[in-house]
PDB file of C-alpha atoms in Angstrom:
ATOM      1  CA  UNK Y   1     -40.014 -43.883  59.410  1.00 90.00           C
ATOM      2  CA  UNK Y   2     -43.091 -45.222  61.829  1.00 94.00           C
ATOM      3  CA  UNK Y   3     -42.887 -44.894  65.579  1.00 95.00           C
ATOM      4  CA  UNK Y   4     -45.648 -46.198  67.810  1.00 94.00           C
ATOM      5  CA  UNK Y   5     -45.535 -44.502  71.218  1.00 94.00           C
ATOM      6  CA  UNK Y   6     -48.292 -46.488  73.314  1.00 93.00           C
ATOM      7  CA  UNK Y   7     -48.817 -46.181  76.814  1.00 92.00           C
ATOM      8  CA  UNK Y   8     -46.297 -43.361  77.740  1.00 93.00           C
ATOM      9  CA  UNK Y   9     -46.039 -40.766  79.887  1.00 93.00           C
ATOM     10  CA  UNK Y  10     -44.337 -37.384  79.027  1.00 94.00           C
ATOM     11  CA  UNK Y  11     -44.117 -35.054  81.927  1.00 94.00           C
ATOM     12  CA  UNK Y  12     -42.189 -31.734  82.735  1.00 94.00           C
ATOM     13  CA  UNK Y  13     -39.740 -31.655  79.737  1.00 93.00           C
ATOM     14  CA  UNK Y  14     -38.861 -28.748  78.101  1.00 91.00           C
ATOM     15  CA  UNK Y  15     -37.171 -28.712  74.586  1.00 88.00           C
ATOM     16  CA  UNK Y  16     -36.605 -25.599  72.228  1.00 82.00           C
ATOM     17  CA  UNK Y  17     -38.958 -27.083  69.160  1.00 86.00           C
ATOM     18  CA  UNK Y  18     -41.671 -29.901  70.160  1.00 91.00           C
ATOM     19  CA  UNK Y  19     -41.808 -33.002  72.738  1.00 93.00           C
ATOM     20  CA  UNK Y  20     -42.307 -35.138  69.945  1.00 95.00           C
ATOM     21  CA  UNK Y  21     -41.380 -33.570  66.190  1.00 94.00           C
ATOM     22  CA  UNK Y  22     -42.696 -35.819  63.490  1.00 95.00           C
ATOM     23  CA  UNK Y  23     -40.650 -34.805  60.028  1.00 95.00           C
ATOM     24  CA  UNK Y  24     -41.641 -36.765  57.140  1.00 96.00           C
ATOM     25  CA  UNK Y  25     -42.783 -39.883  59.063  1.00 96.00           C
ATOM     26  CA  UNK Y  26     -45.864 -41.653  60.512  1.00 96.00           C
ATOM     27  CA  UNK Y  27     -46.695 -41.098  64.188  1.00 97.00           C
ATOM     28  CA  UNK Y  28     -49.168 -43.051  66.078  1.00 96.00           C
ATOM     29  CA  UNK Y  29     -50.056 -42.230  69.921  1.00 96.00           C
ATOM     30  CA  UNK Y  30     -52.121 -44.501  71.701  1.00 94.00           C
ATOM     31  CA  UNK Y  31     -53.136 -43.931  75.549  1.00 94.00           C
ATOM     32  CA  UNK Y  32     -50.176 -41.803  76.244  1.00 95.00           C
ATOM     33  CA  UNK Y  33     -50.270 -38.673  78.656  1.00 95.00           C
ATOM     34  CA  UNK Y  34     -48.289 -35.097  77.926  1.00 96.00           C
ATOM     35  CA  UNK Y  35     -48.478 -32.900  81.098  1.00 95.00           C
ATOM     36  CA  UNK Y  36     -46.796 -30.142  82.360  1.00 95.00           C
ATOM     37  CA  UNK Y  37     -44.087 -29.768  79.214  1.00 94.00           C
ATOM     38  CA  UNK Y  38     -43.119 -26.682  77.521  1.00 91.00           C
ATOM     39  CA  UNK Y  39     -42.180 -26.413  73.852  1.00 89.00           C
ATOM     40  CA  UNK Y  40     -42.162 -23.515  71.248  1.00 84.00           C
ATOM     41  CA  UNK Y  41     -43.961 -25.135  68.544  1.00 84.00           C
ATOM     42  CA  UNK Y  42     -46.516 -27.338  70.093  1.00 88.00           C
ATOM     43  CA  UNK Y  43     -46.227 -30.504  72.505  1.00 93.00           C
ATOM     44  CA  UNK Y  44     -46.360 -32.278  69.371  1.00 95.00           C
ATOM     45  CA  UNK Y  45     -45.917 -31.239  65.406  1.00 93.00           C
ATOM     46  CA  UNK Y  46     -45.876 -32.807  62.413  1.00 96.00           C
ATOM     47  CA  UNK Y  47     -44.415 -31.479  59.379  1.00 94.00           C
ATOM     48  CA  UNK Y  48     -43.063 -31.946  55.743  1.00 95.00           C
ATOM     49  CA  UNK Y  49     -45.247 -34.789  54.734  1.00 96.00           C
ATOM     50  CA  UNK Y  50     -45.845 -36.650  58.024  1.00 97.00           C
ATOM     51  CA  UNK Y  51     -49.013 -37.971  59.639  1.00 97.00           C
ATOM     52  CA  UNK Y  52     -50.169 -38.264  63.307  1.00 97.00           C
ATOM     53  CA  UNK Y  53     -53.214 -40.599  64.100  1.00 97.00           C
ATOM     54  CA  UNK Y  54     -53.457 -40.612  67.989  1.00 95.00           C
ATOM     55  CA  UNK Y  55     -56.125 -41.878  70.289  1.00 95.00           C
ATOM     56  CA  UNK Y  56     -57.088 -41.840  74.012  1.00 95.00           C
ATOM     57  CA  UNK Y  57     -54.418 -39.503  74.655  1.00 96.00           C
ATOM     58  CA  UNK Y  58     -54.103 -36.462  77.139  1.00 96.00           C
ATOM     59  CA  UNK Y  59     -52.815 -33.119  76.743  1.00 96.00           C
ATOM     60  CA  UNK Y  60     -52.734 -31.516  80.372  1.00 95.00           C
ATOM     61  CA  UNK Y  61     -50.863 -28.192  81.320  1.00 94.00           C
ATOM     62  CA  UNK Y  62     -48.637 -27.962  78.538  1.00 93.00           C
ATOM     63  CA  UNK Y  63     -47.446 -24.937  76.996  1.00 89.00           C
ATOM     64  CA  UNK Y  64     -45.117 -22.639  74.656  1.00 78.00           C
ATOM     65  CA  UNK Y  65     -44.883 -19.715  72.718  1.00 74.00           C
ATOM     66  CA  UNK Y  66     -43.095 -19.694  69.148  1.00 66.00           C
ATOM     67  CA  UNK Y  67     -42.436 -16.298  69.208  1.00 64.00           C
ATOM     68  CA  UNK Y  68     -43.210 -16.433  65.384  1.00 63.00           C
ATOM     69  CA  UNK Y  69     -47.224 -16.727  65.425  1.00 62.00           C
ATOM     70  CA  UNK Y  70     -49.920 -19.112  66.444  1.00 65.00           C
ATOM     71  CA  UNK Y  71     -49.498 -22.652  67.534  1.00 76.00           C
ATOM     72  CA  UNK Y  72     -51.391 -25.173  69.185  1.00 83.00           C
ATOM     73  CA  UNK Y  73     -50.976 -28.039  71.518  1.00 92.00           C
ATOM     74  CA  UNK Y  74     -50.472 -30.451  68.401  1.00 94.00           C
ATOM     75  CA  UNK Y  75     -49.454 -28.480  65.354  1.00 92.00           C
ATOM     76  CA  UNK Y  76     -49.775 -29.698  61.986  1.00 94.00           C
ATOM     77  CA  UNK Y  77     -48.206 -27.992  58.896  1.00 93.00           C
ATOM     78  CA  UNK Y  78     -49.955 -27.668  55.097  1.00 91.00           C
ATOM     79  CA  UNK Y  79     -48.141 -30.899  53.976  1.00 94.00           C
ATOM     80  CA  UNK Y  80     -49.069 -33.281  56.728  1.00 97.00           C
ATOM     81  CA  UNK Y  81     -51.689 -34.973  57.635  1.00 96.00           C
ATOM     82  CA  UNK Y  82     -53.750 -35.775  60.596  1.00 97.00           C
ATOM     83  CA  UNK Y  83     -55.075 -39.407  60.173  1.00 97.00           C
ATOM     84  CA  UNK Y  84     -57.148 -40.238  63.555  1.00 96.00           C
ATOM     85  CA  UNK Y  85     -58.238 -37.963  66.008  1.00 96.00           C
ATOM     86  CA  UNK Y  86     -60.101 -40.416  68.275  1.00 95.00           C
ATOM     87  CA  UNK Y  87     -61.184 -39.409  72.071  1.00 95.00           C
ATOM     88  CA  UNK Y  88     -58.022 -37.341  72.722  1.00 96.00           C
ATOM     89  CA  UNK Y  89     -58.474 -34.855  75.623  1.00 96.00           C
ATOM     90  CA  UNK Y  90     -56.787 -31.336  76.404  1.00 95.00           C
ATOM     91  CA  UNK Y  91     -56.936 -28.979  79.542  1.00 94.00           C
ATOM     92  CA  UNK Y  92     -55.179 -25.958  80.671  1.00 93.00           C
ATOM     93  CA  UNK Y  93     -52.445 -25.859  77.992  1.00 92.00           C
ATOM     94  CA  UNK Y  94     -51.501 -22.548  77.058  1.00 89.00           C
ATOM     95  CA  UNK Y  95     -50.221 -21.691  73.699  1.00 83.00           C
ATOM     96  CA  UNK Y  96     -49.947 -18.274  71.727  1.00 76.00           C
ATOM     97  CA  UNK Y  97     -53.437 -18.748  69.632  1.00 76.00           C
ATOM     98  CA  UNK Y  98     -57.111 -19.368  70.484  1.00 76.00           C
ATOM     99  CA  UNK Y  99     -56.609 -22.858  69.314  1.00 85.00           C
ATOM    100  CA  UNK Y 100     -55.553 -25.089  72.411  1.00 88.00           C
ATOM    101  CA  UNK Y 101     -55.831 -28.329  70.608  1.00 92.00           C
ATOM    102  CA  UNK Y 102     -55.145 -29.274  67.205  1.00 93.00           C
ATOM    103  CA  UNK Y 103     -53.718 -26.469  64.991  1.00 91.00           C
ATOM    104  CA  UNK Y 104     -53.517 -26.518  61.088  1.00 93.00           C
ATOM    105  CA  UNK Y 105     -50.334 -24.107  61.164  1.00 89.00           C
ATOM    106  CA  UNK Y 106     -51.038 -23.376  56.756  1.00 89.00           C
ATOM    107  CA  UNK Y 107     -54.696 -22.770  57.109  1.00 92.00           C
ATOM    108  CA  UNK Y 108     -55.165 -21.462  60.374  1.00 89.00           C
ATOM    109  CA  UNK Y 109     -57.960 -23.843  61.207  1.00 92.00           C
ATOM    110  CA  UNK Y 110     -58.317 -25.219  64.696  1.00 91.00           C
ATOM    111  CA  UNK Y 111     -59.837 -28.875  65.546  1.00 94.00           C
ATOM    112  CA  UNK Y 112     -60.705 -29.719  68.956  1.00 93.00           C
ATOM    113  CA  UNK Y 113     -59.857 -33.114  70.665  1.00 94.00           C
ATOM    114  CA  UNK Y 114     -62.701 -35.675  70.471  1.00 90.00           C
ATOM    115  CA  UNK Y 115     -62.217 -36.786  74.054  1.00 93.00           C
ATOM    116  CA  UNK Y 116     -64.581 -35.401  76.816  1.00 92.00           C
ATOM    117  CA  UNK Y 117     -62.558 -36.537  79.899  1.00 92.00           C
ATOM    118  CA  UNK Y 118     -58.660 -37.793  80.652  1.00 88.00           C
ATOM    119  CA  UNK Y 119     -58.134 -41.394  80.611  1.00 74.00           C
ATOM    120  CA  UNK Y 120     -57.088 -42.713  83.828  1.00 58.00           C
ATOM    121  CA  UNK Y 121     -53.244 -42.971  84.584  1.00 47.00           C
ATOM    122  CA  UNK Y 122     -53.738 -46.205  86.116  1.00 43.00           C
ATOM    123  CA  UNK Y 123     -55.457 -47.645  83.114  1.00 46.00           C
ATOM    124  CA  UNK Y 124     -52.432 -46.697  80.889  1.00 42.00           C
ATOM    125  CA  UNK Y 125     -49.231 -47.345  82.583  1.00 43.00           C
ATOM    126  CA  UNK Y 126     -49.550 -49.938  85.250  1.00 43.00           C
ATOM    127  CA  UNK Y 127     -45.849 -49.442  86.189  1.00 39.00           C
ATOM    128  CA  UNK Y 128     -44.248 -46.104  86.174  1.00 38.00           C
ATOM    129  CA  UNK Y 129     -40.689 -45.441  87.549  1.00 33.00           C
ATOM    130  CA  UNK Y 130     -39.294 -41.489  88.081  1.00 34.00           C
ATOM    131  CA  UNK Y 131     -36.229 -41.008  86.290  1.00 34.00           C
ATOM    132  CA  UNK Y 132     -34.219 -37.984  85.853  1.00 35.00           C
ATOM    133  CA  UNK Y 133     -33.952 -38.848  82.073  1.00 38.00           C
ATOM    134  CA  UNK Y 134     -36.131 -41.027  79.439  1.00 40.00           C
ATOM    135  CA  UNK Y 135     -36.414 -45.024  80.318  1.00 38.00           C
ATOM    136  CA  UNK Y 136     -36.680 -47.060  77.694  1.00 38.00           C
ATOM    137  CA  UNK Y 137     -37.518 -50.965  77.730  1.00 39.00           C
ATOM    138  CA  UNK Y 138     -37.393 -53.962  75.543  1.00 38.00           C
ATOM    139  CA  UNK Y 139     -40.329 -53.947  73.535  1.00 39.00           C
ATOM    140  CA  UNK Y 140     -42.756 -56.475  72.778  1.00 42.00           C
ATOM    141  CA  UNK Y 141     -45.631 -56.595  70.428  1.00 43.00           C
ATOM    142  CA  UNK Y 142     -48.625 -54.515  71.570  1.00 43.00           C
ATOM    143  CA  UNK Y 143     -50.945 -56.749  72.985  1.00 42.00           C
ATOM    144  CA  UNK Y 144     -53.915 -55.718  75.216  1.00 47.00           C
ATOM    145  CA  UNK Y 145     -53.128 -56.503  78.918  1.00 42.00           C
ATOM    146  CA  UNK Y 146     -54.104 -58.289  80.696  1.00 45.00           C
ATOM    147  CA  UNK Y 147     -53.717 -61.217  77.912  1.00 43.00           C
ATOM    148  CA  UNK Y 148     -53.416 -65.046  78.286  1.00 51.00           C
ATOM    149  CA  UNK Y 149     -52.530 -65.115  74.352  1.00 52.00           C
ATOM    150  CA  UNK Y 150     -50.140 -62.552  73.294  1.00 47.00           C
ATOM    151  CA  UNK Y 151     -50.033 -61.642  69.566  1.00 48.00           C
ATOM    152  CA  UNK Y 152     -46.964 -62.965  67.794  1.00 40.00           C
ATOM    153  CA  UNK Y 153     -43.596 -60.868  67.057  1.00 38.00           C
ATOM    154  CA  UNK Y 154     -43.867 -58.694  64.028  1.00 37.00           C
ATOM    155  CA  UNK Y 155     -42.204 -59.868  60.917  1.00 33.00           C
ATOM    156  CA  UNK Y 156     -40.296 -56.468  60.607  1.00 37.00           C
ATOM    157  CA  UNK Y 157     -37.571 -55.350  62.139  1.00 37.00           C
ATOM    158  CA  UNK Y 158     -38.428 -53.473  65.568  1.00 40.00           C
ATOM    159  CA  UNK Y 159     -35.910 -50.871  67.478  1.00 37.00           C
ATOM    160  CA  UNK Y 160     -35.875 -49.616  70.892  1.00 38.00           C
ATOM    161  CA  UNK Y 161     -36.308 -45.371  71.015  1.00 39.00           C
ATOM    162  CA  UNK Y 162     -33.095 -44.989  72.846  1.00 31.00           C
ATOM    163  CA  UNK Y 163     -31.984 -42.929  69.866  1.00 30.00           C
ATOM    164  CA  UNK Y 164     -35.022 -41.367  68.519  1.00 35.00           C
ATOM    165  CA  UNK Y 165     -35.699 -38.601  71.250  1.00 37.00           C
ATOM    166  CA  UNK Y 166     -32.912 -36.272  72.338  1.00 33.00           C
ATOM    167  CA  UNK Y 167     -32.348 -32.239  73.432  1.00 34.00           C
ATOM    168  CA  UNK Y 168     -34.804 -32.086  76.298  1.00 37.00           C
ATOM    169  CA  UNK Y 169     -33.857 -29.897  79.534  1.00 38.00           C
ATOM    170  CA  UNK Y 170     -34.843 -30.145  83.213  1.00 37.00           C
ATOM    171  CA  UNK Y 171     -36.303 -33.385  84.843  1.00 40.00           C
ATOM    172  CA  UNK Y 172     -38.640 -35.392  83.590  1.00 40.00           C
ATOM    173  CA  UNK Y 173     -40.652 -38.685  84.375  1.00 39.00           C
ATOM    174  CA  UNK Y 174     -40.972 -41.480  81.766  1.00 42.00           C
ATOM    175  CA  UNK Y 175     -42.650 -44.721  82.294  1.00 43.00           C
ATOM    176  CA  UNK Y 176     -41.952 -48.057  81.103  1.00 53.00           C
ATOM    177  CA  UNK Y 177     -44.107 -48.053  77.833  1.00 79.00           C
ATOM    178  CA  UNK Y 178     -43.764 -49.449  74.490  1.00 82.00           C
ATOM    179  CA  UNK Y 179     -42.033 -47.122  71.790  1.00 84.00           C
ATOM    180  CA  UNK Y 180     -41.305 -48.544  68.442  1.00 83.00           C
ATOM    181  CA  UNK Y 181     -39.944 -47.795  65.201  1.00 80.00           C
ATOM    182  CA  UNK Y 182     -39.785 -49.570  61.994  1.00 76.00           C
TER     183      UNK Y 182
END
């Protein structure tokens, strides 16, 4: 399964494992912000042959401790792939290792986020809604905004993410953003 998360904000969530946990899938994050989240195994984790590509994504003030060894803000196991790390940024993330960016759990290596500053929220999410639980919007194909010529709808089936993410506790803010999976 492939999940695209575009222009979203994950703020003040708490989860036992990770805020987003990718197991054997393909995860693509673009122009997304993770802030003030708490999770044991990293804000985002990729395992069991999964892959992650992320660009212009910001991680600020996230934390957690696995209690079983080192972790990172993004954790990738030995069977999984980091396909793209482009202009991502991290600041004030707390983890139980010296790697506050991308941690490869099998080798213990750390790769730093490649961005030098956090993207501006106003350019990521023009419309935000504060909620007590995640809010999901009908999805349209990704088109740079504003656009007078939106792209055509994809031919493959696309689903909304109402049943993809579960298990968080506490107050959260979710923005109307694009989350699609196929």
